[in-house]
Coordinates of C-alpha atoms in Angstrom, one line a residue:
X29 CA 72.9 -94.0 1.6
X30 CA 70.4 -96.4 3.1
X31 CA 73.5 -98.5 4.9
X32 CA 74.5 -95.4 6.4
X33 CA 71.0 -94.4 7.8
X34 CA 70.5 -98.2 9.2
X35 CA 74.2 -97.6 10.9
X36 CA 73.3 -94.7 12.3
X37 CA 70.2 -95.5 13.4
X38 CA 71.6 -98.0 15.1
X39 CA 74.3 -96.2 17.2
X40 CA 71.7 -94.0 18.2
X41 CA 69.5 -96.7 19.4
X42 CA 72.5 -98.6 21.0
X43 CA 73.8 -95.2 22.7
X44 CA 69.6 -94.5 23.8
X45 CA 69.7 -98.1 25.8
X46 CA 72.9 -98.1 27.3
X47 CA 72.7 -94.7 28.8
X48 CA 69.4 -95.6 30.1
X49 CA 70.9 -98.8 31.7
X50 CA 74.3 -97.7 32.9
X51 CA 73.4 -93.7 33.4
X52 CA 76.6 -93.0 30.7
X53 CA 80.2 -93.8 29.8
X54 CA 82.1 -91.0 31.2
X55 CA 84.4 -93.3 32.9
X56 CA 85.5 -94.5 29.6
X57 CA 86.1 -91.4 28.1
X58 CA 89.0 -89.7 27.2
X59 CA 90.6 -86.8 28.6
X60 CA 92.3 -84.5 26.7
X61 CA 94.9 -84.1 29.3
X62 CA 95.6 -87.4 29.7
X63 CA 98.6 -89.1 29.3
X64 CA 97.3 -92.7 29.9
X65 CA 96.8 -95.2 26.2
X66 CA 93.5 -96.4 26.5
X67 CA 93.1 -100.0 25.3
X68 CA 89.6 -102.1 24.8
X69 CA 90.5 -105.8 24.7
X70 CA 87.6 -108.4 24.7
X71 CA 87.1 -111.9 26.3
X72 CA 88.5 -113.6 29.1
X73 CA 92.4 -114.0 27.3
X74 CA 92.1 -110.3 27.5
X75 CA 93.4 -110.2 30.6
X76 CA 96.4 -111.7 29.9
X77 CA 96.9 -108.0 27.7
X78 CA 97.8 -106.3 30.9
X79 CA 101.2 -108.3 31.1
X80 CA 101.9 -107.7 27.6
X81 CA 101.2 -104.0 28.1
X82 CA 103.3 -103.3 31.2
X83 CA 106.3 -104.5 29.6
X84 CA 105.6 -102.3 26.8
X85 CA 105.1 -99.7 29.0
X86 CA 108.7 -100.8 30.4
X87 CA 110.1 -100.7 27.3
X88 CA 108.5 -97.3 25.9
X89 CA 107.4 -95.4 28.9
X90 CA 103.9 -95.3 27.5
X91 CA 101.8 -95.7 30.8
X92 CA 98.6 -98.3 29.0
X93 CA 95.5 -98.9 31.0
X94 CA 93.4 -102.0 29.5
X95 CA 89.5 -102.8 29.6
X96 CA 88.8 -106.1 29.1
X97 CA 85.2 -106.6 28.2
X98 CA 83.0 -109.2 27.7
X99 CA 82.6 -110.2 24.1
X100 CA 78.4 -110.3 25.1
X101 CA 78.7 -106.2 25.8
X102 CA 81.5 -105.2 23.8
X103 CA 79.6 -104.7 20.4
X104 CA 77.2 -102.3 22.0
X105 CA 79.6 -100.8 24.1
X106 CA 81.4 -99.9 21.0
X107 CA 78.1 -98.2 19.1
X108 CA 77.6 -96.0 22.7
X109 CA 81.3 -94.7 22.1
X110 CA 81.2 -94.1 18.7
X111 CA 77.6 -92.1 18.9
X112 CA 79.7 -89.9 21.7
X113 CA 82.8 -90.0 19.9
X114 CA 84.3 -90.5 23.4
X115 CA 86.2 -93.9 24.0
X116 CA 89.5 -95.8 23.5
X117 CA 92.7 -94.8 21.5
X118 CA 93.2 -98.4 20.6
X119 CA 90.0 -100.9 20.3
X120 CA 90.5 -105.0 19.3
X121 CA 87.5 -105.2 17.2
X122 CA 86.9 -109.0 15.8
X123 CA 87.0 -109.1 12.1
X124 CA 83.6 -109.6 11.4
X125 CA 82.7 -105.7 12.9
X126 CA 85.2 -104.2 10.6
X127 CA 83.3 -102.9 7.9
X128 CA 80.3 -102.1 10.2
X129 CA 82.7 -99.5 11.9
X130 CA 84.6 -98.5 9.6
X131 CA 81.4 -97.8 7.7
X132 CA 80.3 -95.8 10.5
X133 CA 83.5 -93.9 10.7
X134 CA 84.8 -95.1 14.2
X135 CA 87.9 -96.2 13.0
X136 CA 91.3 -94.2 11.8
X137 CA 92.8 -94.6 8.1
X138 CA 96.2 -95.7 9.2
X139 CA 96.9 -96.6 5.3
X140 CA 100.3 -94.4 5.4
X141 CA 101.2 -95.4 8.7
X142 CA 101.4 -99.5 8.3
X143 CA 103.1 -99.3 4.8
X144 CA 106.4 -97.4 6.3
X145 CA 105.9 -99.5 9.3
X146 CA 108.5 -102.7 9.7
X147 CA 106.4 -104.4 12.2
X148 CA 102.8 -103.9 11.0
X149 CA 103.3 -104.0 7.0
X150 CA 100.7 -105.9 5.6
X151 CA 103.3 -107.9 3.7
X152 CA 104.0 -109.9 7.0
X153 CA 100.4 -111.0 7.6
X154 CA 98.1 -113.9 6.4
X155 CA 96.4 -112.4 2.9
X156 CA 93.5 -113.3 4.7
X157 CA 93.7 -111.5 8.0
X158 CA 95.1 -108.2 5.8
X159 CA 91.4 -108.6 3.5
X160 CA 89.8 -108.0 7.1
X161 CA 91.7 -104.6 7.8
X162 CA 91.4 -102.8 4.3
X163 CA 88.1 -101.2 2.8
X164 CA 88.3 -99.2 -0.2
X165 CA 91.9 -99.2 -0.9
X166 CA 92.6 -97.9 3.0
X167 CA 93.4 -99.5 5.9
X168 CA 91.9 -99.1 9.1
X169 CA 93.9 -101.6 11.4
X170 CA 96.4 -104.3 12.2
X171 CA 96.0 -108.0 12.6
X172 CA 96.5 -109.2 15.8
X173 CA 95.7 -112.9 16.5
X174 CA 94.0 -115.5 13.7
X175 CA 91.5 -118.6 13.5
X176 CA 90.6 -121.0 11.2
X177 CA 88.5 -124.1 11.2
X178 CA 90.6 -127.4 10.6
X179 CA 88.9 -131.5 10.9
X180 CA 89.7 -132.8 14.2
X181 CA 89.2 -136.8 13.9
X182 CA 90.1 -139.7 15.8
X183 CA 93.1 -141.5 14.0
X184 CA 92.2 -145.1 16.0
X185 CA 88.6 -145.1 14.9
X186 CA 88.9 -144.2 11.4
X187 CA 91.5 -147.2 11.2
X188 CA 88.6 -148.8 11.9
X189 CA 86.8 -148.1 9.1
X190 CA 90.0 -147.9 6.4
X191 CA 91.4 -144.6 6.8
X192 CA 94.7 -144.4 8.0
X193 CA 94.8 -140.8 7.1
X194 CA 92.1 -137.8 7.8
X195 CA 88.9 -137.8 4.6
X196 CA 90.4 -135.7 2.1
X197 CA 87.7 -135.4 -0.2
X198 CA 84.1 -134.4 0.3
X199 CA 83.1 -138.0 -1.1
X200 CA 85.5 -139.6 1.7
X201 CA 84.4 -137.2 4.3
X202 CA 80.6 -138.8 3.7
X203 CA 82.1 -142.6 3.3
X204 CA 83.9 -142.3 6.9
X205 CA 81.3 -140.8 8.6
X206 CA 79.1 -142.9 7.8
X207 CA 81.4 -146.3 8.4
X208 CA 81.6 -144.5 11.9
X209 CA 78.2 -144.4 12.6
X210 CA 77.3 -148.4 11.6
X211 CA 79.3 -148.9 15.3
X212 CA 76.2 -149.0 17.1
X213 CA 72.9 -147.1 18.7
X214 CA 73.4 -144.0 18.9
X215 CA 76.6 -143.5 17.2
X216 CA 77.9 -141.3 14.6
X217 CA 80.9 -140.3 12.4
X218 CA 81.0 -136.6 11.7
X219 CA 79.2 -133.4 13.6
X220 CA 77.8 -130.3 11.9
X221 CA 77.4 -128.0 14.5
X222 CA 73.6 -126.0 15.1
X223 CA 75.4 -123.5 16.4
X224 CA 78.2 -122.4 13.9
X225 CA 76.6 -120.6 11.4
X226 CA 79.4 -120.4 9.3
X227 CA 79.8 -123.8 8.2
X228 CA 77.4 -123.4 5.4
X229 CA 79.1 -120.8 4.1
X230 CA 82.8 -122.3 4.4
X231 CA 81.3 -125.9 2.5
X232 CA 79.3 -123.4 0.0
X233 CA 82.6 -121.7 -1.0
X234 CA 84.9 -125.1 -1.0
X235 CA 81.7 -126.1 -3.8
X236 CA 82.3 -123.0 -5.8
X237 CA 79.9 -120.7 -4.5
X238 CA 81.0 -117.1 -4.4
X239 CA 78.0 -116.3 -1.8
X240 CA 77.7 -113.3 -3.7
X241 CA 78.2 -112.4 -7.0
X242 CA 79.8 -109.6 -8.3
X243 CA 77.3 -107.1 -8.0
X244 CA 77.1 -107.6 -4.2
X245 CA 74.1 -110.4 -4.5
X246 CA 73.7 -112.8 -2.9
X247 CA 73.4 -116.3 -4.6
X248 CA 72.4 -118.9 -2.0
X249 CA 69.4 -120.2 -4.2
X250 CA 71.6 -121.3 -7.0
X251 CA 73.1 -124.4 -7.9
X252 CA 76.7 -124.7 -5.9
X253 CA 75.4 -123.9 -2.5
X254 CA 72.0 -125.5 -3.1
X255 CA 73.8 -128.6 -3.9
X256 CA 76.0 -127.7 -0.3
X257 CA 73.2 -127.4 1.7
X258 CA 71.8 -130.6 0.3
X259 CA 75.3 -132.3 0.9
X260 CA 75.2 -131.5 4.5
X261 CA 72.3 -132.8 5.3
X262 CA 73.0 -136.1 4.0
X263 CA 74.9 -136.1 7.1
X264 CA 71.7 -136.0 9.5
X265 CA 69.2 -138.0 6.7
X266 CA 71.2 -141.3 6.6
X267 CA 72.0 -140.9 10.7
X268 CA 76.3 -139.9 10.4
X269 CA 75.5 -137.0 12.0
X270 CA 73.2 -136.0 14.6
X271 CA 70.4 -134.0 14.2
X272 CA 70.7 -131.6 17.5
X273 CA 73.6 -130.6 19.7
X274 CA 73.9 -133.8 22.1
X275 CA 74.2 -131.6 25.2
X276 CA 77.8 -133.4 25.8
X277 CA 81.0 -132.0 26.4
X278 CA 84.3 -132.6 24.3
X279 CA 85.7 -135.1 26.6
X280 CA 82.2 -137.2 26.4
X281 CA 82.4 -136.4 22.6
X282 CA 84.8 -137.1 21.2
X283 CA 86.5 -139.0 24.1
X284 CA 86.2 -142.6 25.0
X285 CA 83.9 -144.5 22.5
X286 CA 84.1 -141.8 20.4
X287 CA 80.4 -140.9 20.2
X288 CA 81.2 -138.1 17.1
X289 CA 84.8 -138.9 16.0
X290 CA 84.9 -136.1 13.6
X291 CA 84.1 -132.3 13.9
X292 CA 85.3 -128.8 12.7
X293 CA 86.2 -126.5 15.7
X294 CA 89.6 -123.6 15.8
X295 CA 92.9 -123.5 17.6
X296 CA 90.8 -123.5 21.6
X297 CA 90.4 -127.2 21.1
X298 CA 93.4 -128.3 21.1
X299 CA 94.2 -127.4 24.8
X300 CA 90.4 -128.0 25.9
X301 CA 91.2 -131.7 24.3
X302 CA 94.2 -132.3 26.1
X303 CA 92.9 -131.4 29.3
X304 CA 89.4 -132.7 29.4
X305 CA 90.2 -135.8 27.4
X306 CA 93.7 -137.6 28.2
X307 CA 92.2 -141.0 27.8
X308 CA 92.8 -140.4 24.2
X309 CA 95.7 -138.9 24.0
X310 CA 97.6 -139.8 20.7
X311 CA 94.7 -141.1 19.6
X312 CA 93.4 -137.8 17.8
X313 CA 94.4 -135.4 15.4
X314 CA 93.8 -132.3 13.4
X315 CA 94.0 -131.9 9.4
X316 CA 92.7 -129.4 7.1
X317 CA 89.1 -129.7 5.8
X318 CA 88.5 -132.1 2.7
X319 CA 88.5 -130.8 -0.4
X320 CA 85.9 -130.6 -3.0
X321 CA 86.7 -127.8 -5.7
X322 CA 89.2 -126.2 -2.7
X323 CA 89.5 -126.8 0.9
X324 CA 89.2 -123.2 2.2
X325 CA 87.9 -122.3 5.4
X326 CA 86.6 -119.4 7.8
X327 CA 89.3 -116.8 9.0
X328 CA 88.6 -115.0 11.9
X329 CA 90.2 -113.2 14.8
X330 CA 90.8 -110.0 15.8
X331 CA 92.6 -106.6 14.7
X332 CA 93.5 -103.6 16.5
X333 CA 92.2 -100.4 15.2
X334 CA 92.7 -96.5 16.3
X335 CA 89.5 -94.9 17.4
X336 CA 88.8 -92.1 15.3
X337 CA 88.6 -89.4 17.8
X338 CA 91.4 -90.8 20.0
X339 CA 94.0 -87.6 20.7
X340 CA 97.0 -90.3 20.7
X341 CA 97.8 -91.8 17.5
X342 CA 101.7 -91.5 17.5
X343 CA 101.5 -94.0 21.1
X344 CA 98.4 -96.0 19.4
X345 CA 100.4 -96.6 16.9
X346 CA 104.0 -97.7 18.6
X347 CA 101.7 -99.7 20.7
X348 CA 100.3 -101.7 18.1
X349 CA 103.6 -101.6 16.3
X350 CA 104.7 -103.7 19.5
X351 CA 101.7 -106.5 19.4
X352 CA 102.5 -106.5 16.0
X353 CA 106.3 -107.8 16.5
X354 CA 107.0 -111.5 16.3
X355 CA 108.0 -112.7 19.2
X356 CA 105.1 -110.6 21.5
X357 CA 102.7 -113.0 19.2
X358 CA 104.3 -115.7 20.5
X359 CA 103.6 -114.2 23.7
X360 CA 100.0 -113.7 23.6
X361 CA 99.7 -117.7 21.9
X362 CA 101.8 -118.7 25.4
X363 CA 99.2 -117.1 27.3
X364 CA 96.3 -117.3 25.6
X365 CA 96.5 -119.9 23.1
X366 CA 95.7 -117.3 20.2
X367 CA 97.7 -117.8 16.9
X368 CA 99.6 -115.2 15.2
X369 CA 99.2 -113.2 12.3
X370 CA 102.3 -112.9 11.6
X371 CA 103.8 -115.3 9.2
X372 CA 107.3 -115.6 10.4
X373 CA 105.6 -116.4 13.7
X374 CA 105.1 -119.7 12.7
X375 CA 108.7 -120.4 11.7
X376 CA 108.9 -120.5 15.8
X377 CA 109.4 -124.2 16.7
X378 CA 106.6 -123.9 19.3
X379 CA 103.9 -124.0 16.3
X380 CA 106.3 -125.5 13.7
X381 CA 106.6 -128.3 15.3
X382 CA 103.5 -128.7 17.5
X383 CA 101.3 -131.8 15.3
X384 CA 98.3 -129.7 16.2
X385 CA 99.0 -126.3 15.5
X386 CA 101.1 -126.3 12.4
X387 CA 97.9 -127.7 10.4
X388 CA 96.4 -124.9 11.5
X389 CA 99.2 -122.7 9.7
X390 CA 98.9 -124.8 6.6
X391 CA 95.0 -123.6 6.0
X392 CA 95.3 -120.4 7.2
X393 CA 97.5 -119.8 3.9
X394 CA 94.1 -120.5 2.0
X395 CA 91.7 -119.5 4.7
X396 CA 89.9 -116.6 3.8
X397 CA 87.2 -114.2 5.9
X398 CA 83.6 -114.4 6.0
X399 CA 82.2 -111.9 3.6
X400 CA 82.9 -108.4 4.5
X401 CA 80.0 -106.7 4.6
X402 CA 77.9 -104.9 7.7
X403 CA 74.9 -107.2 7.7
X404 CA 77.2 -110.3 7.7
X405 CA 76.0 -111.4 11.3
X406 CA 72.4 -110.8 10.6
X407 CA 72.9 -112.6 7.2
X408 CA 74.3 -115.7 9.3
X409 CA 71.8 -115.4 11.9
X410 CA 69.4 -116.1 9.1
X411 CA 71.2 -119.1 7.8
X412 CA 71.0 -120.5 11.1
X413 CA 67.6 -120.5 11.3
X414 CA 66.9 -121.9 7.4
X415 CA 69.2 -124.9 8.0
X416 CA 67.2 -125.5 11.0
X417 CA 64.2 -125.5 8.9
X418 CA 66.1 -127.9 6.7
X419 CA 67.7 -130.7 9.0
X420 CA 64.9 -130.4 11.5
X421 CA 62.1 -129.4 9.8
X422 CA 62.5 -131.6 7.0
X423 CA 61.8 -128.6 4.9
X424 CA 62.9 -128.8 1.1
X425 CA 66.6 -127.1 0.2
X426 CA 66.0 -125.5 -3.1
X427 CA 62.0 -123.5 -1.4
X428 CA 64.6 -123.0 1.8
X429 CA 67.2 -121.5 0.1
X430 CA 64.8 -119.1 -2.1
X431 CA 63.0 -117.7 1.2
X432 CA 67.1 -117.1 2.8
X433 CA 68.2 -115.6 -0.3
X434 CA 65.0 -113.0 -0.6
X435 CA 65.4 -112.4 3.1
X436 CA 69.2 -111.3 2.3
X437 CA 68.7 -109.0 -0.5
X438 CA 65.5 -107.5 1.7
X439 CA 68.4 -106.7 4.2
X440 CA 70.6 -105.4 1.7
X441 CA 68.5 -103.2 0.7
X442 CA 67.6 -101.8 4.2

């Protein structure tokens, strides 16, 4: 009961600021008279969803009209329509909001609908894209496109220092990195990014932490991810990683003299590699992370969903019946460089044979979600700021790690 006062005191929060900044969201609404599919897509590859959608209109005589919006507004923009209950038919929500709206009851059960369906049948999908659509034994959307977190190294460096082959352990991960960063002033092997608050979390579960037990507790004070946190910042005590974001772009990096040879990053590299850095082209590569008791790592992405209140399910649905088919995923990836959720996508010799992107296919099979809970981005927030404490402030793990995990089971209970 308390989750579901917090949620709804936050729509109506959300819904009180936007309508005092942007004088309301009639635009967006729908009409009951309309014939038009109304389709929120977020981020700059959304555009490329107008394409997609006029051939589907072509193909179904659905007429489609897409809003792309910025991933910066799109969360609050999505509260404001669900406190009206006036927005989109079909919404891409990224995994991570899942269970706050379908918590808040902004999103259709579509449970019925994607078993009988040939397309969206959660048989095709990654078992760890599918976990981000289902709450309670129901499901509430599709997956659309999928991300994971692989090792991107440079094969000519680590050579260098005896590895002919990407770390595959934790303890090689440390040895290399640190090899890498004996080069010379101001250089280093591996880089943990300030930024990326999951990457506590995806080390924590490789060391057997469950982040929360089974109760729905969180455990970030015991042992397993205590003895993460303190495995990570090994990294920035004996100088293999640095100790702030270096201000430097990928091709000054990871390029040239290969400043950090080694970081985790998703599928968006690759291109942003080959582009920015051709100096060392075939000189790099991509594997999945090292292993300590597994090798799993974050899945992300996106799903599409059926507002709740939309009036046109039966055209919500054959649209997302149509980005669900394989070869329109292999569209989208064309433009946009987003990988499929569909499986069978990546028997396409685009990604089965692409050196880059087929690692990523080999740890999505593994890759699961961050935890599925509301306060998940809040939770990871928090994380961010106790590892700073930790790297930066020198603070001690085990005190760190009690404060954070009090802090999360204050929030739990809010």
């Amino acid at each position: 009961m308390k989750k579901k006062m917090f949620v709804v005191l936050a729509l109506v929060l959300s819904l009180s600021l936007v309508l005092m900044a942007c004088g309301g969201s009639k635009d967006d609404a729908n009409s009951s008279d309309s014939k038009v599919l109304n389709v929120w897509a977020m981020g700059d590859e959304a555009k490329s969803l107008k394409e997609l959608a006029q051939k589907f209109t072509k193909d179904t005589g659905i007429e489609v009209k897409v809003q792309v919006i910025p991933w910066a507004n799109a969360h609050d923009k999505l509260l404001t329509a669900v406190a009206s209950k006036s927005g989109p038919d079909v919404v891409q929500m990224g995994t991570t909001w899942m269970p706050e709206f379908v918590e808040a009851g902004a999103l259709l059960d579509i449970t019925k609908d994607v078993e009988k369906s040939k397309n969206m049948n959660s048989d095709l999908f990654f078992p760890g894209s599918v976990k981000t659509t289902q709450f309670d034994g129901k499901t509430y959307g599709v997956p659309w496109y999928a991300e994971t977190r692989v090792l991107f190294y440079r094969t000519d460096l680590l050579k260098k220092v005896g590895y002919n082959e990407a770390p595959k352990t934790w303890d090689e991960l440390s040895d290399a990195a640190l090899k890498l960063s004996k080069r010379g002033k101001d250089m280093y092997g591996f880089a943990i990014d300030p930024n990326e608050q999951t990457t506590g979390f995806i080390f924590g579960r490789q060391n057997g932490s469950p982040l929360f037990d089974k109760d729905g507790q969180p455990v970030f004070n015991k042992k397993p991810f205590v003895d993460t946190v303190t495995y990570l910042d090994s990294f920035i005590k004996n100088g293999s990683a640095p100790d702030t974001d270096l201000g430097l772009d990928a091709s000054q990096s990871f390029g040239g003299d290969g400043i950090v040879p080694m970081f985790m990053s998703g599928p968006w590299m690759v291109n942003t590699l080959k582009d920015t850095a051709p100096d060392i082209d075939g000189k790099w590569a991509t594997a999945v992370l090292p292993k300590k008791e597994n090798n799993e790592s974050s899945l992300g992405g996106a799903n599409l969903s059926i507002f709740k209140y939309s009036d046109k399910k039966d055209d919500a649905l054959k649209f997302m019946d149509y980005m669900s088919q394989p070869d329109v995923q292999l569209s989208w990836l064309k433009d946009t460089n987003s990988m499929p959720a569909r499986m069978d996508a990546w028997e396409d010799d685009m990604l089965k044979n692409d050196p880059y992107y087929k690692v990523f296919g080999e740890q999505m099979k593994t890759a699961e979600p961050m935890p599925l809970i509301p306060q998940f981005e809040e939770i990871a927030q928090l994380y961010g700021k106790s590892w700073e404490q930790i790297y930066r402030g020198g603070a001690d793990v085990q005190t760190q790690m009690d404060t954070f995990n009090d802090q999360v089971e204050a929030l739990l209970k809010k």
